[in-house]
Amino acid sequence: NAGVMQNPRHLVRRRGQEARLRCSPMKGHSHVYWYRQLPEEGLKFMVYLQKENIIDESGMPKERFSAEFPKEGPSILRIQQVVRGDSAAYFCASSPGTGLSTDTQYFGPGTRLTVL
Amino acid sequence: AQSVAQPEDQVNVAEGNPLTVKCTYSVSGNPYLFWYVQYPNRGLQFLLKYITGDNLVKGSYGFEAEFNKSQTSFHLKKPSALVSDSALYFCAVRPTAAGNKLTFGGGTRVLVKP
């Protein structure tokens, strides 16, 4: 059973470009979470999605950031007009379809975004 | 709002000695508590969680954690540390009645010396 898949693992963008980060949840999981980790810091929640629905986006910056989890295909975290402060590791996690808060979230390997 | 504190940035321990990584939390109501480990340039690996029941929770790789409600703590322990346990450890909390997002502590780096 494959774990959470994220690609690309490393992404380099110049200021002003767009970054698209992809996450495929574990098989059988229909809940996806995105977290951001700045260097030497803990993870900060960004957004929680189910298929075709954003459940909680309280951690998302108000501008330039968006997320989706379509009926088919991976979840996408999109960052428009990237700035140097967006440089971080972005982790995706998934949990089973029960949606219970007792569910364990399983994390992918992360995408390390570097903005030049 | 919930919060998690890991008071030690780094813990050094000799191989074979007991390892303790401290975690305290603040949350309204009852918490669900989690420990994850992160190896360099890798994602987080789940170690264990406390939901309800026995305060002593056993997890992967010989780790265990004790939930102490009166002290609002959830310290991670391992009786005999291995060099391969050297990594970054994160404690996380999720309130039982406030959605599914995890709130993480700042992390504790563990260095186990041979």
Short mmCIF file of C-alpha atoms in Angstrom, two decimals:
data_model
loop_
_atom_site.label_atom_id
_atom_site.label_comp_id
_atom_site.label_asym_id
_atom_site.label_seq_id
_atom_site.Cartn_x
_atom_site.Cartn_y
_atom_site.Cartn_z
CA ASN A 1 0.00 0.00 0.00
CA ALA A 2 1.73 3.13 -1.23
CA GLY A 3 1.96 6.00 1.16
CA VAL A 4 1.14 9.63 0.52
CA MET A 5 2.81 10.78 -2.67
CA GLN A 6 3.95 14.31 -3.31
CA ASN A 7 5.57 15.80 -6.38
CA PRO A 8 7.77 17.39 -7.19
CA ARG A 9 10.07 16.76 -4.24
CA HIS A 10 12.03 19.91 -4.99
CA LEU A 11 10.77 22.96 -6.84
CA VAL A 12 12.68 26.11 -7.71
CA ARG A 13 10.83 29.20 -8.83
CA ARG A 14 11.78 32.78 -9.48
CA ARG A 15 9.88 35.57 -7.81
CA GLY A 16 6.58 36.21 -9.55
CA GLN A 17 6.20 32.72 -11.00
CA GLU A 18 3.56 30.19 -10.03
CA ALA A 19 4.19 27.05 -7.99
CA ARG A 20 1.95 23.99 -8.24
CA LEU A 21 2.38 21.27 -5.65
CA ARG A 22 0.66 17.90 -6.02
CA CYS A 23 -0.45 15.37 -3.45
CA SER A 24 -1.93 11.92 -3.94
CA PRO A 25 -3.38 10.53 -0.70
CA MET A 26 -2.95 7.00 0.53
CA LYS A 27 -5.24 4.46 -1.07
CA GLY A 28 -8.65 4.59 0.55
CA HIS A 29 -8.10 8.04 2.06
CA SER A 30 -10.40 10.84 1.02
CA HIS A 31 -9.25 13.59 3.39
CA VAL A 32 -6.22 15.72 2.57
CA TYR A 33 -4.39 18.31 4.66
CA TRP A 34 -1.66 20.74 3.70
CA TYR A 35 0.93 22.02 6.17
CA ARG A 36 3.89 24.38 5.74
CA GLN A 37 7.20 24.03 7.57
CA LEU A 38 9.56 26.96 7.67
CA PRO A 39 13.24 26.21 8.38
CA GLU A 40 13.81 25.02 11.94
CA GLU A 41 10.14 25.40 12.81
CA GLY A 42 7.20 23.12 13.38
CA LEU A 43 4.47 22.50 10.87
CA LYS A 44 1.66 25.01 10.47
CA PHE A 45 -1.75 23.96 9.22
CA MET A 46 -2.89 25.52 5.98
CA VAL A 47 -5.98 23.78 4.62
CA TYR A 48 -8.15 20.67 4.96
CA LEU A 49 -10.00 19.27 1.97
CA GLN A 50 -12.26 16.44 1.04
CA LYS A 51 -13.06 15.51 -2.53
CA GLU A 52 -14.38 18.66 -4.26
CA ASN A 53 -14.77 20.48 -0.93
CA ILE A 54 -12.64 22.80 1.17
CA ILE A 55 -13.51 22.01 4.78
CA ASP A 56 -11.16 24.32 6.67
CA GLU A 57 -8.88 26.93 5.11
CA SER A 58 -8.23 28.91 8.26
CA GLY A 59 -4.46 28.58 7.84
CA MET A 60 -4.25 29.71 4.25
CA PRO A 61 -2.84 33.15 3.45
CA LYS A 62 -5.60 35.35 2.12
CA GLU A 63 -3.88 36.09 -1.15
CA ARG A 64 -1.97 34.11 -3.77
CA PHE A 65 -2.62 30.69 -2.20
CA SER A 66 -5.33 28.27 -3.27
CA ALA A 67 -6.00 24.56 -2.93
CA GLU A 68 -8.24 22.03 -4.57
CA PHE A 69 -8.97 18.33 -4.38
CA PRO A 70 -10.91 17.38 -7.50
CA LYS A 71 -13.08 14.35 -7.93
CA GLU A 72 -10.36 12.76 -10.03
CA GLY A 73 -6.66 13.29 -9.59
CA PRO A 74 -4.39 14.64 -6.91
CA SER A 75 -4.86 17.55 -4.57
CA ILE A 76 -3.14 20.70 -5.79
CA LEU A 77 -1.71 23.54 -3.73
CA ARG A 78 -1.16 26.55 -5.95
CA ILE A 79 0.92 29.57 -5.04
CA GLN A 80 0.71 32.46 -7.46
CA GLN A 81 3.34 35.17 -7.83
CA VAL A 82 5.72 33.52 -5.39
CA VAL A 83 7.90 35.60 -3.09
CA ARG A 84 11.05 34.62 -1.20
CA GLY A 85 9.05 34.22 2.00
CA ASP A 86 7.17 31.33 0.40
CA SER A 87 10.34 29.23 0.49
CA ALA A 88 9.51 26.34 2.78
CA ALA A 89 8.72 22.65 2.89
CA TYR A 90 5.09 21.91 2.10
CA PHE A 91 3.71 18.68 3.48
CA CYS A 92 0.56 16.91 2.55
CA ALA A 93 -1.18 14.44 4.86
CA SER A 94 -4.15 12.17 4.36
CA SER A 95 -6.56 10.33 6.62
CA PRO A 96 -9.28 7.75 6.13
CA GLY A 97 -12.74 8.55 4.91
CA THR A 98 -14.34 8.43 8.31
CA GLY A 99 -13.34 12.01 8.90
CA LEU A 100 -13.13 11.42 12.61
CA SER A 101 -10.84 13.65 14.57
CA THR A 102 -9.35 10.49 16.08
CA ASP A 103 -8.02 9.51 12.67
CA THR A 104 -4.27 9.49 12.23
CA GLN A 105 -2.90 11.75 9.54
CA TYR A 106 -0.17 10.16 7.42
CA PHE A 107 2.33 12.49 5.85
CA GLY A 108 4.01 12.56 2.49
CA PRO A 109 7.72 13.30 1.94
CA GLY A 110 7.07 16.97 1.27
CA THR A 111 7.86 19.42 -1.50
CA ARG A 112 10.71 21.79 -0.81
CA LEU A 113 10.03 25.08 -2.54
CA THR A 114 12.88 27.50 -3.11
CA VAL A 115 12.10 30.94 -4.45
CA LEU A 116 15.06 32.73 -6.00
CA ALA B 1 -6.92 28.37 20.73
CA GLN B 2 -4.84 25.27 21.25
CA SER B 3 -1.06 25.27 21.60
CA VAL B 4 1.77 22.83 22.11
CA ALA B 5 5.08 23.48 23.82
CA GLN B 6 8.22 21.43 23.47
CA PRO B 7 10.50 23.15 25.96
CA GLU B 8 13.75 21.59 24.79
CA ASP B 9 15.18 22.45 21.40
CA GLN B 10 17.64 19.57 21.65
CA VAL B 11 18.10 16.49 23.79
CA ASN B 12 21.41 14.66 23.94
CA VAL B 13 21.57 11.13 25.26
CA ALA B 14 24.06 8.29 25.18
CA GLU B 15 23.10 5.13 23.34
CA GLY B 16 21.47 2.65 25.69
CA ASN B 17 20.26 5.33 28.10
CA PRO B 18 16.62 6.29 28.58
CA LEU B 19 15.27 8.98 26.29
CA THR B 20 12.56 11.48 27.23
CA VAL B 21 11.17 14.20 24.98
CA LYS B 22 8.86 16.62 26.75
CA CYS B 23 5.56 18.00 25.52
CA THR B 24 2.91 20.11 27.21
CA TYR B 25 -0.31 21.32 25.67
CA SER B 26 -3.10 23.81 26.11
CA VAL B 27 -6.51 23.07 24.68
CA SER B 28 -10.16 23.59 25.48
CA GLY B 29 -11.76 20.32 26.40
CA ASN B 30 -10.21 16.92 25.94
CA PRO B 31 -7.26 16.57 23.58
CA TYR B 32 -6.16 14.02 21.09
CA LEU B 33 -2.36 13.89 21.22
CA PHE B 34 0.16 12.65 18.67
CA TRP B 35 3.90 12.14 18.29
CA TYR B 36 5.67 12.18 14.95
CA VAL B 37 9.33 11.77 14.02
CA GLN B 38 11.08 13.46 11.10
CA TYR B 39 14.35 12.24 9.64
CA PRO B 40 16.47 14.62 7.54
CA ASN B 41 14.81 15.66 4.29
CA ARG B 42 11.92 13.30 4.94
CA GLY B 43 8.27 13.61 5.83
CA LEU B 44 6.81 12.99 9.26
CA GLN B 45 6.35 9.42 10.43
CA PHE B 46 3.59 8.64 12.90
CA LEU B 47 4.80 7.16 16.19
CA LEU B 48 1.77 7.00 18.48
CA LYS B 49 -1.39 8.74 19.62
CA TYR B 50 -3.53 9.14 22.70
CA ILE B 51 -7.27 9.18 22.18
CA THR B 52 -8.78 7.80 25.36
CA GLY B 53 -8.30 5.01 27.87
CA ASP B 54 -4.97 3.93 29.30
CA ASN B 55 -2.71 6.89 29.95
CA LEU B 56 0.34 4.95 28.79
CA VAL B 57 0.40 4.58 25.03
CA LYS B 58 2.81 2.28 23.22
CA GLY B 59 3.89 3.05 19.69
CA SER B 60 6.36 2.24 16.95
CA TYR B 61 10.07 1.52 17.36
CA GLY B 62 9.81 0.93 21.12
CA PHE B 63 8.51 4.40 21.94
CA GLU B 64 5.79 5.11 24.46
CA ALA B 65 4.15 8.22 25.84
CA GLU B 66 2.29 9.00 29.02
CA PHE B 67 -0.74 11.26 29.06
CA ASN B 68 -0.97 13.30 32.26
CA LYS B 69 -4.14 15.34 32.36
CA SER B 70 -3.36 17.22 35.57
CA GLN B 71 0.00 18.36 34.21
CA THR B 72 -1.29 18.73 30.63
CA SER B 73 1.70 16.76 29.43
CA PHE B 74 2.36 13.99 26.93
CA HIS B 75 6.05 13.15 27.23
CA LEU B 76 7.61 10.70 24.78
CA LYS B 77 9.87 8.02 26.22
CA LYS B 78 12.09 5.18 25.16
CA PRO B 79 13.81 2.96 27.73
CA SER B 80 16.99 2.44 25.72
CA ALA B 81 17.91 4.88 22.95
CA LEU B 82 19.58 3.87 19.69
CA VAL B 83 21.84 5.99 17.49
CA SER B 84 19.21 5.56 14.77
CA ASP B 85 16.69 7.40 16.99
CA SER B 86 18.53 10.64 16.23
CA ALA B 87 15.92 12.79 14.51
CA LEU B 88 13.48 15.65 14.97
CA TYR B 89 10.44 14.84 17.11
CA PHE B 90 7.15 16.69 16.98
CA CYS B 91 4.27 16.63 19.42
CA ALA B 92 0.84 17.60 18.08
CA VAL B 93 -2.62 18.17 19.52
CA ARG B 94 -6.07 18.13 18.07
CA PRO B 95 -9.04 19.22 20.20
CA THR B 96 -11.79 16.64 20.26
CA ALA B 97 -14.48 19.05 19.21
CA ALA B 98 -12.76 21.54 16.96
CA GLY B 99 -12.06 20.03 13.60
CA ASN B 100 -9.32 17.89 12.24
CA LYS B 101 -6.29 20.15 11.96
CA LEU B 102 -3.22 19.35 14.00
CA THR B 103 -1.36 21.98 16.00
CA PHE B 104 2.33 21.13 16.25
CA GLY B 105 5.01 22.00 18.74
CA GLY B 106 8.25 23.52 17.54
CA GLY B 107 10.07 20.21 17.57
CA THR B 108 12.87 18.70 19.62
CA ARG B 109 16.04 17.48 18.01
CA VAL B 110 17.31 14.27 19.56
CA LEU B 111 20.94 13.32 19.26
CA VAL B 112 21.91 9.87 20.45
CA LYS B 113 25.66 9.44 20.79
CA PRO B 114 27.37 6.06 20.51
#
